[in-house]
Amino acid sequence: MSSDHKKSYVVQPGGNLQGEIRVPGDKSISHRSIMLGSLAEGITEVTGFLEGDDALATLASFRAMGVKIDGPKDGKVTVHGVGMHGLTAPDKDVYLGNSGTSIRLLSGLLAGQSFESTLTGDISLSKRPMRRVTDPLTQMGAEIASLEGKPPLTIKAGHKLTGIHYTLPMASAQVKSCVLLAGMYAEGSTTVVEPAPTRDHTERMLSGMGYPVEVNGDTVTIEGGGKLTATNIDVPADISSATFFMVGAAIAEDSDIILTHVGINPTRIGVINILRLMGADITLSNEGLTGGEPVADIRVKYAPLKGINIPEDQVPLAIDEFPALFIAAACAEGQTVLTGAEELRVKESDRIQAMADGLQILGVDAQSTEDGIIINGGVIGSGEVESHDDHRIAMAFAIAGLQAGGTIQINDCANVATSFPNFVDLANNAGLSLEQIDE
Ligand code: S3P
C-alpha cells in the first residue's frame, strides 16, 4: 500500500482557487456499495467509485470472500452479488489498512456468517477503539476476540444472532451501520437509537436495494432475514474531499471555485452550515437526487471570515471536516470555539492535538481542550508540521499554504491516498503550489 512509502508535502505560500473541479467519489458510499452489492442478488454497477486505499481495502476483502468484482476502472465497478449467504471464508486474515469504516462495518456483517474471520489493519487502525462495535455485537450473541478492545478482531463462527434494542453511547454512523448490518442476520428486529443524527448512507442504500429499514426520528429498525436486490449506484463526489477546496476558496482572496456533483446529504452538510455562519459565500446549484442521495454543485467565493462558537448540533454533521475548518478558523477574525467534539480524538489520529500542535508551529494561537479547541484567528506563518499519517490533517495544512507567510512542509502524507488519491494534481490545477516529495 502507498502508506509504506513516506511522502511529504511542500506548499509555497499564496495563490487562490479558481475553476470547476470534481473531487473523487464519496468514501462512505463507496464502501457501502461494495458491501451491499456483494450481498445482493444480481449485478450492481457502481459509477463514481472512490479508487482510494480505504474503499479498495473493502473491495479486496469481498474478493477474498469469493465475490467476483470487476474494476475499478475510471470509477466503474461491477459487483456480482452472491446473496445474503453466499460469502465464503477468506483463506487468510483480512487486512483493512487505515480504514475504520471497513473494519467496523465488516465486523457487523461478518458476525452473522457461518465462517470465522480475522480483521487486521495498519498501525493507526490497530490503535483505534473497537469495543464500540464488539459490545453491541456481543449483546446480539456474537463472539469476537480483540486485543484489549483494539484490532485484530477475530469473529468466531457459528453464533446465532438475536436482535437488540441499542442506544448508541456516542454519535457514530460506523457503529449504527455495524449493528444494522448484523441485524440483517439476526432473529427478530434490531433497533438503534442515536444520540444525534449521523450519516445515513447505510439506511438509504439498504432501502434503495429493497431491504426495508424503518426510520423514526432518532430510531432505526431493521428486521432480520431479508434480502437485497442489486441496483446501479452513482456515487456522488465526497463533500469531505470538497471541503479542502471550499475552505481554500473561503480563506484566499479572489478565489471563486465550483465543486461539481457533490453529495449534500443533510447528515453531511455541517461544513456548509459552519462556513456560512463564519461568513463564507457559498451557493448551491444543479440540485438533484442520485441513487437516493442529494447532490449539488457548490460554488465558493472568497469573503472575509469571522470566528464563531460552533453549534454542537453541527459536530456529527461535520465530523470529518474539522481539520480543514480549523484552518478556516485560523484565518478568521476573532475567536472560534469548538466543544462537544471528543470523537475527534479517536479518528485516524487525535485530530484535536494534531491540529493544535501544527497550528502552534505555524504561529497560530490554538489551544486544545478535552472536547474541542479554541483558535484565535491571526496570521499563519511557515514551518514543518506533522500529519501523524492522517490524510485529513495533511490536506488541511496543505490548503493553509494559501494564506501562509512562508513555506509549509507537511510530513507523512502518504495516507492522503486513502481518501483523495489525486489531491496533489487537483490542488495544483485549482491554484495551490503543492509539491509532493517521495522519501
Ligand atoms: C463514517 C463515519 C464516521 C466518519 C468516517 C466515515 C462512515 O465515523 O468519521 O470517516 O462511513 O460511517 P464515526 O462513525 O466513527 O463517527
Short mmCIF file of C-alpha atoms and ligand atoms in Angstrom, two decimals:
data_model
loop_
_atom_site.label_atom_id
_atom_site.label_comp_id
_atom_site.label_asym_id
_atom_site.label_seq_id
_atom_site.Cartn_x
_atom_site.Cartn_y
_atom_site.Cartn_z
CA MET A 1 0.00 0.00 0.00
CA SER A 2 1.07 3.55 -0.65
CA SER A 3 1.43 4.27 3.05
CA ASP A 4 4.54 2.04 3.06
CA HIS A 5 6.38 4.85 1.30
CA LYS A 6 6.95 8.10 3.11
CA LYS A 7 5.76 11.22 1.35
CA SER A 8 5.93 14.85 2.39
CA TYR A 9 4.20 17.89 1.00
CA VAL A 10 5.85 21.24 0.50
CA VAL A 11 3.41 24.06 -0.13
CA GLN A 12 4.52 27.51 -1.27
CA PRO A 13 2.66 30.48 0.18
CA GLY A 14 -0.06 32.43 -1.58
CA GLY A 15 -2.40 31.95 -4.51
CA ASN A 16 -6.12 31.44 -4.73
CA LEU A 17 -8.51 28.79 -6.05
CA GLN A 18 -10.30 29.02 -9.40
CA GLY A 19 -12.19 26.82 -11.81
CA GLU A 20 -14.59 23.93 -11.79
CA ILE A 21 -13.49 20.62 -10.36
CA ARG A 22 -14.95 17.28 -9.45
CA VAL A 23 -13.38 15.66 -6.42
CA PRO A 24 -13.36 11.83 -6.12
CA GLY A 25 -16.31 9.73 -5.03
CA ASP A 26 -17.74 9.61 -1.54
CA LYS A 27 -15.76 7.26 0.68
CA SER A 28 -18.66 6.19 2.89
CA ILE A 29 -20.93 5.43 -0.06
CA SER A 30 -18.13 3.64 -1.96
CA HIS A 31 -17.56 1.26 0.98
CA ARG A 32 -21.26 0.54 1.27
CA SER A 33 -21.69 -0.03 -2.48
CA ILE A 34 -19.22 -2.93 -2.31
CA MET A 35 -20.59 -4.38 0.91
CA LEU A 36 -24.27 -4.30 -0.02
CA GLY A 37 -23.62 -5.01 -3.70
CA SER A 38 -21.77 -8.18 -2.65
CA LEU A 39 -24.69 -9.39 -0.53
CA ALA A 40 -27.32 -8.54 -3.13
CA GLU A 41 -28.90 -10.85 -5.63
CA GLY A 42 -27.81 -9.77 -9.10
CA ILE A 43 -25.23 -7.41 -10.55
CA THR A 44 -24.60 -3.97 -9.09
CA GLU A 45 -22.95 -1.42 -11.39
CA VAL A 46 -21.19 1.31 -9.44
CA THR A 47 -20.04 4.56 -11.04
CA GLY A 48 -18.06 7.36 -9.40
CA PHE A 49 -16.43 4.81 -7.06
CA LEU A 50 -13.58 6.19 -4.95
CA GLU A 51 -10.38 4.46 -6.05
CA GLY A 52 -8.68 5.28 -2.76
CA ASP A 53 -6.90 2.83 -0.47
CA ASP A 54 -9.75 2.61 2.08
CA ALA A 55 -12.52 1.70 -0.35
CA LEU A 56 -10.08 -0.56 -2.22
CA ALA A 57 -9.41 -2.40 1.05
CA THR A 58 -13.13 -3.10 1.33
CA LEU A 59 -13.23 -4.23 -2.29
CA ALA A 60 -10.26 -6.59 -1.78
CA SER A 61 -11.85 -8.05 1.34
CA PHE A 62 -15.01 -9.05 -0.53
CA ARG A 63 -12.95 -10.53 -3.35
CA ALA A 64 -11.17 -12.55 -0.67
CA MET A 65 -14.58 -13.79 0.44
CA GLY A 66 -15.43 -15.11 -3.00
CA VAL A 67 -17.22 -12.18 -4.63
CA LYS A 68 -16.41 -11.50 -8.28
CA ILE A 69 -15.79 -7.78 -8.66
CA ASP A 70 -14.71 -6.20 -11.98
CA GLY A 71 -12.76 -2.95 -11.90
CA PRO A 72 -12.34 -0.38 -10.62
CA LYS A 73 -11.67 1.37 -13.90
CA ASP A 74 -12.37 5.08 -14.24
CA GLY A 75 -14.62 4.86 -11.20
CA LYS A 76 -16.64 1.94 -12.59
CA VAL A 77 -17.03 -1.23 -10.55
CA THR A 78 -19.22 -4.23 -11.29
CA VAL A 79 -20.15 -6.33 -8.28
CA HIS A 80 -21.52 -9.80 -8.94
CA GLY A 81 -23.66 -10.22 -5.83
CA VAL A 82 -23.62 -13.59 -4.09
CA GLY A 83 -26.73 -13.10 -1.95
CA MET A 84 -27.02 -12.81 1.83
CA HIS A 85 -25.46 -16.23 2.47
CA GLY A 86 -23.05 -16.53 -0.45
CA LEU A 87 -19.80 -15.24 1.08
CA THR A 88 -17.05 -17.80 1.59
CA ALA A 89 -14.33 -17.95 4.24
CA PRO A 90 -11.26 -15.83 3.40
CA ASP A 91 -8.15 -18.02 3.31
CA LYS A 92 -6.12 -15.54 5.36
CA ASP A 93 -6.55 -12.57 7.69
CA VAL A 94 -8.42 -9.71 6.06
CA TYR A 95 -6.18 -6.61 6.00
CA LEU A 96 -8.12 -3.36 6.04
CA GLY A 97 -5.26 -0.85 6.03
CA ASN A 98 -6.18 2.51 7.55
CA SER A 99 -9.92 2.07 7.22
CA GLY A 100 -12.08 2.36 10.33
CA THR A 101 -15.24 2.17 8.24
CA SER A 102 -14.17 -1.15 6.70
CA ILE A 103 -13.34 -2.85 9.97
CA ARG A 104 -16.36 -1.57 11.92
CA LEU A 105 -18.98 -2.27 9.24
CA LEU A 106 -17.42 -5.60 8.29
CA SER A 107 -17.37 -6.78 11.89
CA GLY A 108 -21.16 -6.41 11.99
CA LEU A 109 -21.67 -8.09 8.68
CA LEU A 110 -19.28 -10.95 9.47
CA ALA A 111 -20.76 -11.59 12.92
CA GLY A 112 -23.67 -13.26 11.12
CA GLN A 113 -21.61 -15.52 8.82
CA SER A 114 -21.04 -19.24 9.21
CA PHE A 115 -17.23 -18.89 8.96
CA GLU A 116 -14.55 -17.41 11.20
CA SER A 117 -12.63 -14.35 10.07
CA THR A 118 -9.87 -12.14 11.41
CA LEU A 119 -9.73 -8.44 10.57
CA THR A 120 -6.44 -6.53 10.82
CA GLY A 121 -5.17 -3.07 9.91
CA ASP A 122 -2.22 -0.70 9.84
CA ILE A 123 -0.57 0.91 12.88
CA SER A 124 -3.18 3.66 13.12
CA LEU A 125 -6.18 1.32 12.76
CA SER A 126 -4.62 -1.07 15.29
CA LYS A 127 -4.82 1.70 17.91
CA ARG A 128 -8.47 2.58 17.34
CA PRO A 129 -11.28 1.63 19.72
CA MET A 130 -13.36 -1.39 18.68
CA ARG A 131 -15.34 -2.05 21.88
CA ARG A 132 -17.89 0.33 20.47
CA VAL A 133 -18.70 -2.40 17.93
CA THR A 134 -17.79 -5.56 19.83
CA ASP A 135 -20.03 -4.59 22.79
CA PRO A 136 -23.33 -4.42 20.86
CA LEU A 137 -22.36 -7.40 18.68
CA THR A 138 -21.65 -9.45 21.80
CA GLN A 139 -25.07 -8.45 23.14
CA MET A 140 -26.52 -9.84 19.90
CA GLY A 141 -24.80 -13.17 20.54
CA ALA A 142 -21.58 -12.80 18.53
CA GLU A 143 -18.22 -13.89 19.85
CA ILE A 144 -15.37 -11.56 18.93
CA ALA A 145 -11.82 -11.66 20.23
CA SER A 146 -9.79 -8.44 20.18
CA LEU A 147 -6.50 -7.18 21.54
CA GLU A 148 -7.81 -5.31 24.57
CA GLY A 149 -10.55 -3.71 22.53
CA LYS A 150 -8.32 -2.97 19.53
CA PRO A 151 -7.72 -4.83 16.25
CA PRO A 152 -7.08 -7.54 15.21
CA LEU A 153 -10.66 -8.71 15.62
CA THR A 154 -11.41 -12.41 15.31
CA ILE A 155 -15.06 -13.07 14.65
CA LYS A 156 -15.94 -16.61 15.62
CA ALA A 157 -18.22 -18.77 13.52
CA GLY A 158 -21.46 -20.42 14.35
CA HIS A 159 -23.10 -17.95 16.72
CA LYS A 160 -26.75 -17.22 16.19
CA LEU A 161 -27.56 -13.53 16.43
CA THR A 162 -30.65 -12.11 18.07
CA GLY A 163 -31.98 -8.59 17.51
CA ILE A 164 -31.33 -5.98 20.21
CA HIS A 165 -32.55 -2.52 21.13
CA TYR A 166 -29.34 -0.49 21.31
CA THR A 167 -28.84 3.11 22.35
CA LEU A 168 -25.55 4.33 20.89
CA PRO A 169 -23.23 5.70 23.58
CA MET A 170 -21.72 8.11 21.02
CA ALA A 171 -22.88 9.62 17.72
CA SER A 172 -21.30 7.18 15.26
CA ALA A 173 -22.50 6.14 11.83
CA GLN A 174 -19.98 3.32 11.82
CA VAL A 175 -21.40 1.78 14.98
CA LYS A 176 -25.00 2.36 13.85
CA SER A 177 -24.21 0.72 10.49
CA CYS A 178 -22.36 -2.19 12.12
CA VAL A 179 -25.36 -3.03 14.29
CA LEU A 180 -27.82 -2.66 11.39
CA LEU A 181 -25.73 -4.94 9.16
CA ALA A 182 -25.59 -7.55 11.92
CA GLY A 183 -29.34 -7.03 12.31
CA MET A 184 -29.90 -8.36 8.80
CA TYR A 185 -28.59 -11.72 10.08
CA ALA A 186 -30.31 -11.62 13.47
CA GLU A 187 -33.51 -13.22 14.55
CA GLY A 188 -36.22 -10.62 15.13
CA SER A 189 -35.82 -6.90 14.94
CA THR A 190 -32.80 -4.76 15.73
CA THR A 191 -33.24 -1.15 16.77
CA VAL A 192 -30.56 1.52 17.06
CA VAL A 193 -31.19 4.84 18.83
CA GLU A 194 -28.82 7.71 18.02
CA PRO A 195 -27.87 10.49 20.46
CA ALA A 196 -27.61 12.83 17.44
CA PRO A 197 -28.16 12.39 13.69
CA THR A 198 -25.20 10.81 11.88
CA ARG A 199 -24.69 9.98 8.20
CA ASP A 200 -27.49 7.74 6.98
CA HIS A 201 -25.93 6.26 3.82
CA THR A 202 -26.42 2.70 5.08
CA GLU A 203 -30.14 3.23 5.66
CA ARG A 204 -30.58 4.91 2.27
CA MET A 205 -28.70 2.20 0.37
CA LEU A 206 -30.48 -0.63 2.18
CA SER A 207 -33.83 0.91 1.21
CA GLY A 208 -32.60 1.51 -2.35
CA MET A 209 -31.76 -2.19 -2.60
CA GLY A 210 -35.16 -3.23 -1.34
CA TYR A 211 -34.28 -4.08 2.27
CA PRO A 212 -36.89 -2.42 4.49
CA VAL A 213 -35.49 -0.07 7.14
CA GLU A 214 -37.80 1.87 9.40
CA VAL A 215 -36.56 5.29 10.42
CA ASN A 216 -38.48 7.13 13.10
CA GLY A 217 -36.74 10.28 14.36
CA ASP A 218 -33.61 9.11 16.19
CA THR A 219 -34.55 5.42 15.91
CA VAL A 220 -33.72 2.98 13.11
CA THR A 221 -35.16 -0.55 12.99
CA ILE A 222 -34.35 -3.47 10.73
CA GLU A 223 -35.77 -6.99 10.66
CA GLY A 224 -33.52 -9.98 10.18
CA GLY A 225 -33.88 -12.41 7.32
CA GLY A 226 -34.48 -10.03 4.42
CA LYS A 227 -32.70 -9.79 1.11
CA LEU A 228 -31.01 -7.20 -1.07
CA THR A 229 -31.66 -6.69 -4.75
CA ALA A 230 -28.85 -5.40 -6.98
CA THR A 231 -29.16 -1.90 -8.34
CA ASN A 232 -26.98 0.69 -10.03
CA ILE A 233 -25.21 3.10 -7.72
CA ASP A 234 -23.92 6.51 -8.80
CA VAL A 235 -21.52 7.67 -6.09
CA PRO A 236 -21.55 11.46 -5.68
CA ALA A 237 -18.33 13.43 -5.14
CA ASP A 238 -17.27 13.38 -1.49
CA ILE A 239 -18.19 16.52 0.45
CA SER A 240 -15.36 15.66 2.85
CA SER A 241 -12.85 15.94 -0.01
CA ALA A 242 -14.62 19.00 -1.45
CA THR A 243 -14.17 20.63 1.96
CA PHE A 244 -10.47 21.35 1.38
CA PHE A 245 -11.34 23.41 -1.70
CA MET A 246 -14.32 25.04 0.00
CA VAL A 247 -12.13 26.20 2.87
CA GLY A 248 -9.30 27.15 0.50
CA ALA A 249 -11.61 29.38 -1.53
CA ALA A 250 -13.15 30.83 1.63
CA ILE A 251 -9.75 31.96 3.00
CA ALA A 252 -7.87 33.07 -0.14
CA GLU A 253 -8.76 36.46 -1.59
CA ASP A 254 -10.13 36.49 -5.18
CA SER A 255 -10.97 32.78 -5.08
CA ASP A 256 -14.03 31.53 -6.95
CA ILE A 257 -14.40 27.78 -7.32
CA ILE A 258 -17.17 25.38 -8.29
CA LEU A 259 -17.20 21.81 -6.97
CA THR A 260 -19.47 19.66 -9.10
CA HIS A 261 -21.87 16.82 -8.27
CA VAL A 262 -21.09 16.83 -4.54
CA GLY A 263 -23.16 14.76 -2.12
CA ILE A 264 -25.13 17.13 0.11
CA ASN A 265 -26.95 14.57 2.23
CA PRO A 266 -28.38 16.58 5.19
CA THR A 267 -26.33 14.42 7.58
CA ARG A 268 -23.11 15.60 5.91
CA ILE A 269 -23.54 19.35 5.37
CA GLY A 270 -22.22 20.65 8.68
CA VAL A 271 -19.25 22.13 6.84
CA ILE A 272 -21.54 24.29 4.66
CA ASN A 273 -23.56 25.38 7.69
CA ILE A 274 -20.47 26.21 9.76
CA LEU A 275 -18.65 28.07 6.98
CA ARG A 276 -21.80 30.09 6.28
CA LEU A 277 -22.07 31.02 9.96
CA MET A 278 -18.46 32.25 9.68
CA GLY A 279 -19.44 34.47 6.76
CA ALA A 280 -18.43 32.33 3.77
CA ASP A 281 -20.05 32.97 0.39
CA ILE A 282 -21.41 29.56 -0.65
CA THR A 283 -24.12 28.92 -3.23
CA LEU A 284 -25.62 25.64 -4.40
CA SER A 285 -26.93 24.94 -7.88
CA ASN A 286 -27.95 21.97 -10.04
CA GLU A 287 -29.52 20.30 -7.03
CA GLY A 288 -30.79 16.80 -7.69
CA LEU A 289 -31.08 13.28 -6.33
CA THR A 290 -28.90 10.39 -7.45
CA GLY A 291 -29.50 6.90 -6.14
CA GLY A 292 -31.39 8.27 -3.15
CA GLU A 293 -28.60 10.73 -2.27
CA PRO A 294 -28.97 14.51 -2.77
CA VAL A 295 -26.26 16.20 -4.86
CA ALA A 296 -25.42 19.75 -5.95
CA ASP A 297 -22.70 21.92 -7.42
CA ILE A 298 -21.13 24.03 -4.69
CA ARG A 299 -19.68 27.45 -5.53
CA VAL A 300 -17.46 29.19 -3.00
CA LYS A 301 -16.22 32.74 -3.46
CA TYR A 302 -13.81 34.45 -1.12
CA ALA A 303 -15.39 36.51 1.65
CA PRO A 304 -13.82 37.53 4.96
CA LEU A 305 -14.50 35.03 7.75
CA LYS A 306 -15.24 35.69 11.40
CA GLY A 307 -14.74 33.40 14.39
CA ILE A 308 -17.80 31.69 15.90
CA ASN A 309 -18.87 29.32 18.64
CA ILE A 310 -19.54 26.21 16.57
CA PRO A 311 -23.03 24.89 17.42
CA GLU A 312 -22.69 21.43 18.97
CA ASP A 313 -25.53 20.08 16.86
CA GLN A 314 -23.31 20.59 13.80
CA VAL A 315 -20.46 18.43 15.16
CA PRO A 316 -21.64 15.00 13.93
CA LEU A 317 -22.68 16.59 10.61
CA ALA A 318 -19.14 17.91 10.04
CA ILE A 319 -17.16 15.27 11.93
CA ASP A 320 -14.55 14.67 9.21
CA GLU A 321 -14.30 18.33 8.22
CA PHE A 322 -12.80 19.81 11.38
CA PRO A 323 -9.12 19.74 10.39
CA ALA A 324 -9.98 21.98 7.40
CA LEU A 325 -12.44 24.06 9.45
CA PHE A 326 -9.64 24.76 11.97
CA ILE A 327 -7.66 26.31 9.10
CA ALA A 328 -10.69 28.49 8.30
CA ALA A 329 -10.80 29.47 11.99
CA ALA A 330 -7.09 30.33 11.92
CA CYS A 331 -7.77 32.76 9.05
CA ALA A 332 -10.93 34.25 10.57
CA GLU A 333 -11.19 37.45 12.52
CA GLY A 334 -11.72 36.70 16.20
CA GLN A 335 -12.11 33.54 18.19
CA THR A 336 -13.58 30.19 17.15
CA VAL A 337 -14.57 27.74 19.88
CA LEU A 338 -15.37 24.08 19.29
CA THR A 339 -16.89 21.93 22.05
CA GLY A 340 -18.56 18.53 22.15
CA ALA A 341 -16.12 17.03 19.66
CA GLU A 342 -14.20 14.49 21.78
CA GLU A 343 -14.76 11.90 19.00
CA LEU A 344 -12.07 13.78 17.03
CA ARG A 345 -9.51 12.34 19.44
CA VAL A 346 -10.15 8.78 18.18
CA LYS A 347 -10.06 9.32 14.42
CA GLU A 348 -7.13 8.30 12.17
CA SER A 349 -5.10 10.47 14.58
CA ASP A 350 -6.01 12.58 17.61
CA ARG A 351 -7.21 15.36 15.32
CA ILE A 352 -7.60 17.93 18.09
CA GLN A 353 -4.00 17.56 19.25
CA ALA A 354 -2.51 17.10 15.77
CA MET A 355 -4.15 20.32 14.54
CA ALA A 356 -3.41 22.33 17.71
CA ASP A 357 0.26 21.30 17.56
CA GLY A 358 0.60 22.08 13.86
CA LEU A 359 -1.20 25.42 14.11
CA GLN A 360 1.05 26.45 17.01
CA ILE A 361 4.13 25.59 14.96
CA LEU A 362 2.74 27.91 12.27
CA GLY A 363 2.34 30.69 14.85
CA VAL A 364 -1.44 30.46 15.31
CA ASP A 365 -2.91 30.76 18.82
CA ALA A 366 -4.67 27.39 19.08
CA GLN A 367 -5.38 25.69 22.41
CA SER A 368 -6.74 22.17 22.60
CA THR A 369 -9.41 21.38 25.18
CA GLU A 370 -10.69 17.99 26.27
CA ASP A 371 -13.54 18.02 23.76
CA GLY A 372 -12.52 20.64 21.24
CA ILE A 373 -10.27 23.58 20.52
CA ILE A 374 -10.07 27.36 20.88
CA ILE A 375 -8.50 29.15 17.92
CA ASN A 376 -7.77 32.86 17.77
CA GLY A 377 -7.63 33.88 14.14
CA GLY A 378 -4.43 35.56 13.06
CA VAL A 379 -1.52 35.17 10.73
CA ILE A 380 -0.40 31.75 9.51
CA GLY A 381 3.39 31.62 9.39
CA SER A 382 5.65 28.93 8.00
CA GLY A 383 7.22 25.77 9.33
CA GLU A 384 7.31 21.99 9.37
CA VAL A 385 4.25 20.18 10.70
CA GLU A 386 3.34 16.54 11.27
CA SER A 387 0.27 14.94 9.73
CA HIS A 388 0.57 11.89 12.01
CA ASP A 389 -0.17 9.74 8.93
CA ASP A 390 -3.67 11.25 8.89
CA HIS A 391 -4.95 12.14 5.41
CA ARG A 392 -7.21 14.95 6.56
CA ILE A 393 -4.53 16.62 8.70
CA ALA A 394 -2.17 16.52 5.69
CA MET A 395 -4.69 18.11 3.31
CA ALA A 396 -5.79 20.71 5.88
CA PHE A 397 -2.24 22.03 6.30
CA ALA A 398 -1.76 21.93 2.53
CA ILE A 399 -4.61 24.41 1.96
CA ALA A 400 -3.29 26.58 4.81
CA GLY A 401 -0.49 27.41 2.37
CA LEU A 402 -2.88 29.73 0.53
CA GLN A 403 -2.74 32.14 3.48
CA ALA A 404 0.70 31.33 4.86
CA GLY A 405 3.57 33.76 5.28
CA GLY A 406 6.13 31.22 4.03
CA THR A 407 6.67 27.62 3.00
CA ILE A 408 4.91 24.86 4.94
CA GLN A 409 6.31 21.33 4.96
CA ILE A 410 3.90 18.58 5.98
CA ASN A 411 5.34 15.19 6.88
CA ASP A 412 3.91 11.68 6.35
CA CYS A 413 1.30 12.44 3.72
CA ALA A 414 1.10 9.01 2.01
CA ASN A 415 -2.29 8.30 3.57
CA VAL A 416 -3.90 11.07 1.52
CA ALA A 417 -4.28 8.17 -0.93
CA THR A 418 -6.82 6.59 1.43
CA SER A 419 -9.48 9.16 0.53
CA PHE A 420 -8.19 11.52 -2.16
CA PRO A 421 -5.62 9.87 -4.48
CA ASN A 422 -5.38 12.80 -6.95
CA PHE A 423 -5.32 15.57 -4.35
CA VAL A 424 -1.94 17.00 -5.38
CA ASP A 425 -2.91 17.28 -9.06
CA LEU A 426 -6.35 18.73 -8.41
CA ALA A 427 -4.98 21.18 -5.84
CA ASN A 428 -2.28 22.40 -8.22
CA ASN A 429 -4.78 22.73 -11.07
CA ALA A 430 -7.04 24.80 -8.84
CA GLY A 431 -4.25 27.19 -7.81
CA LEU A 432 -2.24 25.77 -4.92
CA SER A 433 1.58 25.44 -5.23
CA LEU A 434 1.98 21.99 -3.79
CA GLU A 435 4.86 19.61 -4.32
CA GLN A 436 4.98 16.02 -3.16
CA ILE A 437 8.36 14.67 -2.09
CA ASP A 438 8.90 10.91 -2.00
CA GLU A 439 11.33 9.80 0.68
C1 S3P B 1 -18.06 7.06 8.63
C2 S3P B 1 -18.47 7.50 9.85
C3 S3P B 1 -17.69 8.46 10.65
C4 S3P B 1 -16.62 9.15 9.83
C5 S3P B 1 -15.86 8.20 8.96
C6 S3P B 1 -16.80 7.50 7.99
C7 S3P B 1 -18.92 6.09 7.88
O1 S3P B 1 -17.05 7.75 11.69
O2 S3P B 1 -15.72 9.83 10.69
O3 S3P B 1 -14.87 8.88 8.23
O4 S3P B 1 -18.69 5.87 6.68
O5 S3P B 1 -19.85 5.56 8.50
P1 S3P B 1 -17.74 7.52 13.13
O6 S3P B 1 -18.85 6.59 12.97
O7 S3P B 1 -16.63 6.94 13.97
O8 S3P B 1 -18.15 8.89 13.60
#
